[in-house]
Amino acid sequence: MGLRASTVHRPLQPLSRSPPTSHAESTAQPSRVARAQTSVLPSLHSNSRILVKKNSGCRLEDVIRVSRRGGYVRLNMNESPYPPPPLAVKMAKRYAGHMNLYEVEHLREELLEELSRYAGVSRRSIDLFAGSSEAISIMLSLARASGVDVVLPHPTFFVVYELARAHGVRLVPVQLSGEDFELRAEELARRAGGRLVYLANPNNPTGNLLVEDAALVARLAARAKYLFLDEAYYEFSGTTFCSDAVELGNVAVLRSLSKAFSLAGARVGYVVASPEMLRALNSFRIGFEVPVISQAAALGALRSRGYASRVVEEVSKTREWFREKLLELGIPTPESRTNFVLAKLPTSCVKVQRRLRRMGFLVMCFDGVPELRRFRQYMRITVVRRDQMEAFLEAFRRALGKEI
C-alpha cells in the first residue's frame, strides 16, 4: 500500500494583489479591513453589530457602547469574521424557491463532484454531513453500536466530551504533553488496540497539529478498529490525510465549510472515507440532513476558492500578530494552525471572561465541561478582524488588570 506524505491535494490559491477575474469572484468588493491593503475581501461592518462609520475602524469605546444594547464581538465560536463569498449568497438565493423540496438531486451531485475534486478523492469516497459536528455524533453512534471505547488526545474538542456522555460512550483520554500540547504518539497507539480513535488535527482547543506523518496514521489505523481524523481547520493547516483515509479503509476524515469558506450558519460538512466506511456511517442517518439552500451556498463557496484563500491569509496574519502581542504580555500561547489561539492566563478564565463580556467581547472558557475543568486558566480566543482584535487587546489588558 503506497501511503503518501500528508500534503494539500488542491492548495488554495495564494493571496493576490490583483482583483480576482474568475466568474466565481467577479462580484468581490474592495476590502475595508484595517491594515489589509492587499485583500479584496468585502467589508464586514454590516456583518458585525458594531455600528461604526465607514473606514473608521473599531474602537473599544464603540464595542462597549454597542454591547450595552445587546451586541457583542464573538470571539467564542471560531466563526469566520468575513461574510460568505458573493457567489455563495447568489447561489443560495437562486435555490431559495426550492426549499419545499428535501433534495434537488442534480445540485447534490454537483456539490459532491466539486467536493471530490477539492479533496482529491473519487466521488464514491465522499458524502455530505450537517457540519462536522453531525459526523462526530454519528462517529459516537458507531462506537456505541460496535461496543468500543473512544481513545482521544486530552484536551480536545469539547463537543466530543458532551456528545459521548449523551451517547453513553466511554472515553479513554491520552494527556497531551507539556505547554505545547504535543501528542504522545506511543501511548495513543498502545491504547488504540481494537478501539475507535478520534484525533482533531489541528487540535481544538490547543490549535496545534498533532499528526503530520502518514506513517503514524497507518500505524494507528492498523491497531484501531476505526480512526477518525477531524480536519475542520484543514485550510489553515495545509495538512490532510484524505487519500490515506480512502486507501486504509477504516479511516474517516471529517471536514467543514464553516471556517475558511465562511458558512458556519449553513451547517455544511463532509466526510472522506472508503465507500464501505461511508456505508457504515450512513446506516445511522435518516437522510436529507443538509438543506437544499445550504448545498447551494456550499457549491458557490467552493467555486470561490480564491476568496477562501484570502480569508485564511487575512486571519492567519492577524493571528500571528495577536499571538505576538500576547507573548509580549507574558501570556503563554502555543503555536496555532487554526483561526483561534489558546491563552494561559495567570488567573481564572471565567473571572476575565466576565470582565470582557461587560466590555462587549465573548470568549471561550472550559469550566462548563467537566472533563476540562482542570484547564480553568485557559481561554480560547477566535481571531477576527485586525481592528476588532486591536480593540480586544485593549479590553484584554484592562480585564487582566494587575494580574499581568
PDB file of C-alpha atoms in Angstrom, residues 2-222:
ATOM      1  CA  GLY A   2       1.675   3.227  -1.111  1.00  0.00           C
ATOM      2  CA  LEU A   3       0.985   5.853   1.516  1.00  0.00           C
ATOM      3  CA  ARG A   4       1.509   9.482   0.644  1.00  0.00           C
ATOM      4  CA  ALA A   5       3.025  12.005   2.965  1.00  0.00           C
ATOM      5  CA  SER A   6       0.406  14.400   4.259  1.00  0.00           C
ATOM      6  CA  THR A   7       0.012  17.178   1.721  1.00  0.00           C
ATOM      7  CA  VAL A   8      -2.549  19.599   0.425  1.00  0.00           C
ATOM      8  CA  HIS A   9      -4.197  17.857  -2.516  1.00  0.00           C
ATOM      9  CA  ARG A  10      -5.689  21.020  -4.017  1.00  0.00           C
ATOM     10  CA  PRO A  11      -3.994  24.006  -2.418  1.00  0.00           C
ATOM     11  CA  LEU A  12      -5.983  27.173  -2.034  1.00  0.00           C
ATOM     12  CA  GLN A  13      -4.954  29.987  -4.339  1.00  0.00           C
ATOM     13  CA  PRO A  14      -2.390  32.354  -2.820  1.00  0.00           C
ATOM     14  CA  LEU A  15      -3.393  35.844  -1.814  1.00  0.00           C
ATOM     15  CA  SER A  16      -3.264  38.017  -4.895  1.00  0.00           C
ATOM     16  CA  ARG A  17      -2.537  41.710  -5.089  1.00  0.00           C
ATOM     17  CA  SER A  18      -4.846  41.939  -8.082  1.00  0.00           C
ATOM     18  CA  PRO A  19      -8.639  41.662  -8.001  1.00  0.00           C
ATOM     19  CA  PRO A  20      -9.965  38.222  -8.978  1.00  0.00           C
ATOM     20  CA  THR A  21     -11.071  37.774 -12.547  1.00  0.00           C
ATOM     21  CA  SER A  22     -12.803  34.386 -12.472  1.00  0.00           C
ATOM     22  CA  HIS A  23     -16.573  34.222 -12.864  1.00  0.00           C
ATOM     23  CA  ALA A  24     -16.833  32.901  -9.319  1.00  0.00           C
ATOM     24  CA  GLU A  25     -15.299  36.003  -7.793  1.00  0.00           C
ATOM     25  CA  SER A  26     -16.143  38.817 -10.148  1.00  0.00           C
ATOM     26  CA  THR A  27     -18.529  40.368  -7.640  1.00  0.00           C
ATOM     27  CA  ALA A  28     -15.999  40.634  -4.794  1.00  0.00           C
ATOM     28  CA  GLN A  29     -15.790  44.193  -3.444  1.00  0.00           C
ATOM     29  CA  PRO A  30     -12.701  46.102  -2.238  1.00  0.00           C
ATOM     30  CA  SER A  31     -11.705  45.389   1.358  1.00  0.00           C
ATOM     31  CA  ARG A  32     -12.063  47.785   4.255  1.00  0.00           C
ATOM     32  CA  VAL A  33     -10.235  45.501   6.668  1.00  0.00           C
ATOM     33  CA  ALA A  34      -7.746  47.530   8.686  1.00  0.00           C
ATOM     34  CA  ARG A  35      -4.117  47.077   7.550  1.00  0.00           C
ATOM     35  CA  ALA A  36      -5.074  44.595   4.835  1.00  0.00           C
ATOM     36  CA  GLN A  37      -4.418  46.681   1.766  1.00  0.00           C
ATOM     37  CA  THR A  38      -3.751  43.668  -0.478  1.00  0.00           C
ATOM     38  CA  SER A  39      -7.072  41.982   0.218  1.00  0.00           C
ATOM     39  CA  VAL A  40     -10.163  42.096  -1.950  1.00  0.00           C
ATOM     40  CA  LEU A  41     -12.485  40.856   0.781  1.00  0.00           C
ATOM     41  CA  PRO A  42     -15.699  42.833   1.214  1.00  0.00           C
ATOM     42  CA  SER A  43     -16.258  44.963   4.296  1.00  0.00           C
ATOM     43  CA  LEU A  44     -17.566  43.211   7.364  1.00  0.00           C
ATOM     44  CA  HIS A  45     -19.036  46.165   9.205  1.00  0.00           C
ATOM     45  CA  SER A  46     -22.516  45.080   8.096  1.00  0.00           C
ATOM     46  CA  ASN A  47     -21.803  41.598   9.444  1.00  0.00           C
ATOM     47  CA  SER A  48     -20.944  42.695  12.978  1.00  0.00           C
ATOM     48  CA  ARG A  49     -23.178  44.523  15.387  1.00  0.00           C
ATOM     49  CA  ILE A  50     -20.636  47.263  15.916  1.00  0.00           C
ATOM     50  CA  LEU A  51     -22.049  50.425  14.387  1.00  0.00           C
ATOM     51  CA  VAL A  52     -19.061  52.417  13.203  1.00  0.00           C
ATOM     52  CA  LYS A  53     -18.587  54.836  10.371  1.00  0.00           C
ATOM     53  CA  LYS A  54     -17.291  53.548   7.083  1.00  0.00           C
ATOM     54  CA  ASN A  55     -13.490  53.023   7.187  1.00  0.00           C
ATOM     55  CA  SER A  56     -13.328  54.271  10.775  1.00  0.00           C
ATOM     56  CA  GLY A  57     -12.051  51.001  12.247  1.00  0.00           C
ATOM     57  CA  CYS A  58     -13.237  49.519  15.512  1.00  0.00           C
ATOM     58  CA  ARG A  59     -12.540  51.250  18.830  1.00  0.00           C
ATOM     59  CA  LEU A  60     -13.047  49.701  22.252  1.00  0.00           C
ATOM     60  CA  GLU A  61     -15.441  52.501  23.176  1.00  0.00           C
ATOM     61  CA  ASP A  62     -17.629  51.568  20.169  1.00  0.00           C
ATOM     62  CA  VAL A  63     -17.720  47.939  21.286  1.00  0.00           C
ATOM     63  CA  ILE A  64     -18.629  48.830  24.873  1.00  0.00           C
ATOM     64  CA  ARG A  65     -21.386  51.189  23.730  1.00  0.00           C
ATOM     65  CA  VAL A  66     -22.991  48.632  21.410  1.00  0.00           C
ATOM     66  CA  SER A  67     -22.653  45.824  23.988  1.00  0.00           C
ATOM     67  CA  ARG A  68     -24.960  47.774  26.271  1.00  0.00           C
ATOM     68  CA  ARG A  69     -27.639  47.325  23.604  1.00  0.00           C
ATOM     69  CA  GLY A  70     -27.080  43.578  23.416  1.00  0.00           C
ATOM     70  CA  GLY A  71     -24.420  43.439  20.695  1.00  0.00           C
ATOM     71  CA  TYR A  72     -21.142  41.598  21.214  1.00  0.00           C
ATOM     72  CA  VAL A  73     -17.999  40.774  19.284  1.00  0.00           C
ATOM     73  CA  ARG A  74     -17.978  36.966  19.270  1.00  0.00           C
ATOM     74  CA  LEU A  75     -14.553  35.517  19.886  1.00  0.00           C
ATOM     75  CA  ASN A  76     -16.008  32.319  21.352  1.00  0.00           C
ATOM     76  CA  MET A  77     -17.424  30.418  18.368  1.00  0.00           C
ATOM     77  CA  ASN A  78     -14.493  30.120  15.916  1.00  0.00           C
ATOM     78  CA  GLU A  79     -16.648  31.590  13.158  1.00  0.00           C
ATOM     79  CA  SER A  80     -15.182  33.421  10.185  1.00  0.00           C
ATOM     80  CA  PRO A  81     -15.209  37.208  10.643  1.00  0.00           C
ATOM     81  CA  TYR A  82     -15.901  37.565   6.929  1.00  0.00           C
ATOM     82  CA  PRO A  83     -19.252  37.087   5.173  1.00  0.00           C
ATOM     83  CA  PRO A  84     -19.762  34.244   2.685  1.00  0.00           C
ATOM     84  CA  PRO A  85     -18.371  34.647  -0.828  1.00  0.00           C
ATOM     85  CA  PRO A  86     -20.750  36.643  -3.064  1.00  0.00           C
ATOM     86  CA  LEU A  87     -21.301  33.590  -5.283  1.00  0.00           C
ATOM     87  CA  ALA A  88     -22.400  31.536  -2.248  1.00  0.00           C
ATOM     88  CA  VAL A  89     -25.055  34.140  -1.444  1.00  0.00           C
ATOM     89  CA  LYS A  90     -26.114  34.283  -5.101  1.00  0.00           C
ATOM     90  CA  MET A  91     -26.478  30.502  -5.313  1.00  0.00           C
ATOM     91  CA  ALA A  92     -28.462  30.362  -2.067  1.00  0.00           C
ATOM     92  CA  LYS A  93     -30.884  32.937  -3.454  1.00  0.00           C
ATOM     93  CA  ARG A  94     -31.162  31.021  -6.719  1.00  0.00           C
ATOM     94  CA  TYR A  95     -32.292  27.871  -4.899  1.00  0.00           C
ATOM     95  CA  ALA A  96     -34.414  29.583  -2.241  1.00  0.00           C
ATOM     96  CA  GLY A  97     -37.513  28.714  -4.253  1.00  0.00           C
ATOM     97  CA  HIS A  98     -36.685  25.006  -3.903  1.00  0.00           C
ATOM     98  CA  MET A  99     -36.970  24.919  -0.121  1.00  0.00           C
ATOM     99  CA  ASN A 100     -40.213  22.968  -0.449  1.00  0.00           C
ATOM    100  CA  LEU A 101     -38.048  20.012  -1.504  1.00  0.00           C
ATOM    101  CA  TYR A 102     -35.937  17.772   0.705  1.00  0.00           C
ATOM    102  CA  GLU A 103     -33.397  17.403  -2.067  1.00  0.00           C
ATOM    103  CA  VAL A 104     -32.525  18.619  -5.558  1.00  0.00           C
ATOM    104  CA  GLU A 105     -30.607  15.677  -6.965  1.00  0.00           C
ATOM    105  CA  HIS A 106     -28.553  17.486  -9.595  1.00  0.00           C
ATOM    106  CA  LEU A 107     -27.491  20.110  -7.032  1.00  0.00           C
ATOM    107  CA  ARG A 108     -26.343  17.479  -4.549  1.00  0.00           C
ATOM    108  CA  GLU A 109     -24.385  15.653  -7.239  1.00  0.00           C
ATOM    109  CA  GLU A 110     -22.741  18.861  -8.468  1.00  0.00           C
ATOM    110  CA  LEU A 111     -21.711  19.683  -4.909  1.00  0.00           C
ATOM    111  CA  LEU A 112     -20.313  16.212  -4.238  1.00  0.00           C
ATOM    112  CA  GLU A 113     -18.377  16.297  -7.520  1.00  0.00           C
ATOM    113  CA  GLU A 114     -16.947  19.700  -6.582  1.00  0.00           C
ATOM    114  CA  LEU A 115     -16.023  18.430  -3.113  1.00  0.00           C
ATOM    115  CA  SER A 116     -14.365  15.312  -4.515  1.00  0.00           C
ATOM    116  CA  ARG A 117     -12.198  17.447  -6.799  1.00  0.00           C
ATOM    117  CA  TYR A 118     -11.313  19.729  -3.900  1.00  0.00           C
ATOM    118  CA  ALA A 119     -10.402  16.827  -1.584  1.00  0.00           C
ATOM    119  CA  GLY A 120      -8.611  14.888  -4.318  1.00  0.00           C
ATOM    120  CA  VAL A 121     -10.676  11.704  -3.955  1.00  0.00           C
ATOM    121  CA  SER A 122     -13.290   9.877  -6.009  1.00  0.00           C
ATOM    122  CA  ARG A 123     -16.981  10.731  -5.784  1.00  0.00           C
ATOM    123  CA  ARG A 124     -17.630   7.327  -4.160  1.00  0.00           C
ATOM    124  CA  SER A 125     -15.417   8.277  -1.213  1.00  0.00           C
ATOM    125  CA  ILE A 126     -17.171  11.440  -0.059  1.00  0.00           C
ATOM    126  CA  ASP A 127     -20.535  12.354   1.452  1.00  0.00           C
ATOM    127  CA  LEU A 128     -22.308  15.376   2.926  1.00  0.00           C
ATOM    128  CA  PHE A 129     -22.969  15.893   6.627  1.00  0.00           C
ATOM    129  CA  ALA A 130     -24.653  18.691   8.560  1.00  0.00           C
ATOM    130  CA  GLY A 131     -21.351  20.149   9.691  1.00  0.00           C
ATOM    131  CA  SER A 132     -18.524  18.081  11.118  1.00  0.00           C
ATOM    132  CA  SER A 133     -20.472  18.052  14.401  1.00  0.00           C
ATOM    133  CA  GLU A 134     -23.061  15.707  12.882  1.00  0.00           C
ATOM    134  CA  ALA A 135     -20.238  13.459  11.732  1.00  0.00           C
ATOM    135  CA  ILE A 136     -18.878  13.378  15.304  1.00  0.00           C
ATOM    136  CA  SER A 137     -22.302  12.387  16.620  1.00  0.00           C
ATOM    137  CA  ILE A 138     -22.530   9.609  14.017  1.00  0.00           C
ATOM    138  CA  MET A 139     -18.995   8.516  14.958  1.00  0.00           C
ATOM    139  CA  LEU A 140     -20.125   8.064  18.560  1.00  0.00           C
ATOM    140  CA  SER A 141     -23.213   6.144  17.422  1.00  0.00           C
ATOM    141  CA  LEU A 142     -20.866   3.812  15.552  1.00  0.00           C
ATOM    142  CA  ALA A 143     -18.689   3.397  18.659  1.00  0.00           C
ATOM    143  CA  ARG A 144     -21.685   2.539  20.818  1.00  0.00           C
ATOM    144  CA  ALA A 145     -23.121   0.095  18.281  1.00  0.00           C
ATOM    145  CA  SER A 146     -19.700  -1.552  17.915  1.00  0.00           C
ATOM    146  CA  GLY A 147     -19.238  -1.776  21.681  1.00  0.00           C
ATOM    147  CA  VAL A 148     -15.880   0.018  21.638  1.00  0.00           C
ATOM    148  CA  ASP A 149     -14.371   2.841  23.688  1.00  0.00           C
ATOM    149  CA  VAL A 150     -13.101   6.048  22.094  1.00  0.00           C
ATOM    150  CA  VAL A 151      -9.420   6.888  22.536  1.00  0.00           C
ATOM    151  CA  LEU A 152      -8.604  10.567  22.101  1.00  0.00           C
ATOM    152  CA  PRO A 153      -5.969  13.153  22.986  1.00  0.00           C
ATOM    153  CA  HIS A 154      -6.767  15.303  26.001  1.00  0.00           C
ATOM    154  CA  PRO A 155      -7.759  18.102  25.926  1.00  0.00           C
ATOM    155  CA  THR A 156      -9.672  18.095  22.664  1.00  0.00           C
ATOM    156  CA  PHE A 157     -12.916  19.414  21.140  1.00  0.00           C
ATOM    157  CA  PHE A 158     -15.392  19.916  23.997  1.00  0.00           C
ATOM    158  CA  VAL A 159     -18.328  18.725  21.859  1.00  0.00           C
ATOM    159  CA  VAL A 160     -16.856  15.202  21.817  1.00  0.00           C
ATOM    160  CA  TYR A 161     -16.973  15.004  25.627  1.00  0.00           C
ATOM    161  CA  GLU A 162     -20.553  16.266  25.750  1.00  0.00           C
ATOM    162  CA  LEU A 163     -21.849  14.001  22.978  1.00  0.00           C
ATOM    163  CA  ALA A 164     -20.019  10.975  24.394  1.00  0.00           C
ATOM    164  CA  ARG A 165     -21.912  11.408  27.662  1.00  0.00           C
ATOM    165  CA  ALA A 166     -25.190  11.675  25.730  1.00  0.00           C
ATOM    166  CA  HIS A 167     -24.391   8.528  23.719  1.00  0.00           C
ATOM    167  CA  GLY A 168     -23.150   6.577  26.735  1.00  0.00           C
ATOM    168  CA  VAL A 169     -19.729   6.045  25.160  1.00  0.00           C
ATOM    169  CA  ARG A 170     -16.653   5.615  27.370  1.00  0.00           C
ATOM    170  CA  LEU A 171     -13.703   7.873  26.560  1.00  0.00           C
ATOM    171  CA  VAL A 172     -10.062   6.888  27.064  1.00  0.00           C
ATOM    172  CA  PRO A 173      -8.083  10.157  27.242  1.00  0.00           C
ATOM    173  CA  VAL A 174      -4.378  10.372  26.428  1.00  0.00           C
ATOM    174  CA  GLN A 175      -2.942  13.503  28.013  1.00  0.00           C
ATOM    175  CA  LEU A 176      -1.090  15.828  25.642  1.00  0.00           C
ATOM    176  CA  SER A 177       2.442  16.624  26.749  1.00  0.00           C
ATOM    177  CA  GLY A 178       3.895  19.899  28.031  1.00  0.00           C
ATOM    178  CA  GLU A 179       2.981  23.535  27.473  1.00  0.00           C
ATOM    179  CA  ASP A 180       2.988  22.955  23.702  1.00  0.00           C
ATOM    180  CA  PHE A 181       0.462  20.089  23.975  1.00  0.00           C
ATOM    181  CA  GLU A 182       2.434  17.551  21.948  1.00  0.00           C
ATOM    182  CA  LEU A 183       0.892  14.198  21.059  1.00  0.00           C
ATOM    183  CA  ARG A 184       2.185  11.168  22.976  1.00  0.00           C
ATOM    184  CA  ALA A 185       2.051   9.002  19.891  1.00  0.00           C
ATOM    185  CA  GLU A 186       3.368   5.803  21.503  1.00  0.00           C
ATOM    186  CA  GLU A 187       0.814   5.952  24.305  1.00  0.00           C
ATOM    187  CA  LEU A 188      -2.001   6.694  21.865  1.00  0.00           C
ATOM    188  CA  ALA A 189      -1.000   3.762  19.659  1.00  0.00           C
ATOM    189  CA  ARG A 190      -0.760   1.473  22.699  1.00  0.00           C
ATOM    190  CA  ARG A 191      -4.289   2.304  23.793  1.00  0.00           C
ATOM    191  CA  ALA A 192      -5.751   2.264  20.279  1.00  0.00           C
ATOM    192  CA  GLY A 193      -5.946  -1.520  20.006  1.00  0.00           C
ATOM    193  CA  GLY A 194      -9.445  -2.582  18.914  1.00  0.00           C
ATOM    194  CA  ARG A 195     -10.932   0.800  19.795  1.00  0.00           C
ATOM    195  CA  LEU A 196     -12.130   3.885  17.942  1.00  0.00           C
ATOM    196  CA  VAL A 197      -9.545   6.691  17.833  1.00  0.00           C
ATOM    197  CA  TYR A 198     -10.534  10.344  17.401  1.00  0.00           C
ATOM    198  CA  LEU A 199      -7.887  12.939  16.518  1.00  0.00           C
ATOM    199  CA  ALA A 200      -8.623  16.595  15.811  1.00  0.00           C
ATOM    200  CA  ASN A 201      -5.815  17.712  13.517  1.00  0.00           C
ATOM    201  CA  PRO A 202      -5.207  20.603  14.149  1.00  0.00           C
ATOM    202  CA  ASN A 203      -6.483  20.106  17.658  1.00  0.00           C
ATOM    203  CA  ASN A 204      -9.206  22.175  19.280  1.00  0.00           C
ATOM    204  CA  PRO A 205      -8.715  23.947  21.711  1.00  0.00           C
ATOM    205  CA  THR A 206      -4.904  23.800  21.614  1.00  0.00           C
ATOM    206  CA  GLY A 207      -4.637  24.871  17.955  1.00  0.00           C
ATOM    207  CA  ASN A 208      -1.592  22.767  17.080  1.00  0.00           C
ATOM    208  CA  LEU A 209      -1.096  19.971  14.582  1.00  0.00           C
ATOM    209  CA  LEU A 210      -0.900  16.621  16.352  1.00  0.00           C
ATOM    210  CA  VAL A 211      -0.085  14.440  13.341  1.00  0.00           C
ATOM    211  CA  GLU A 212       1.974  15.280  10.258  1.00  0.00           C
ATOM    212  CA  ASP A 213       3.295  11.821   9.407  1.00  0.00           C
ATOM    213  CA  ALA A 214       1.313   9.434   7.214  1.00  0.00           C
ATOM    214  CA  ALA A 215       3.205   6.512   8.769  1.00  0.00           C
ATOM    215  CA  LEU A 216       1.664   7.288  12.165  1.00  0.00           C
ATOM    216  CA  VAL A 217      -1.803   7.412  10.603  1.00  0.00           C
ATOM    217  CA  ALA A 218      -1.201   3.993   9.024  1.00  0.00           C
ATOM    218  CA  ARG A 219       0.055   2.600  12.339  1.00  0.00           C
ATOM    219  CA  LEU A 220      -2.965   3.876  14.260  1.00  0.00           C
ATOM    220  CA  ALA A 221      -5.321   2.545  11.589  1.00  0.00           C
ATOM    221  CA  ALA A 222      -3.674  -0.883  11.812  1.00  0.00           C
TER     222      ALA A 222
END
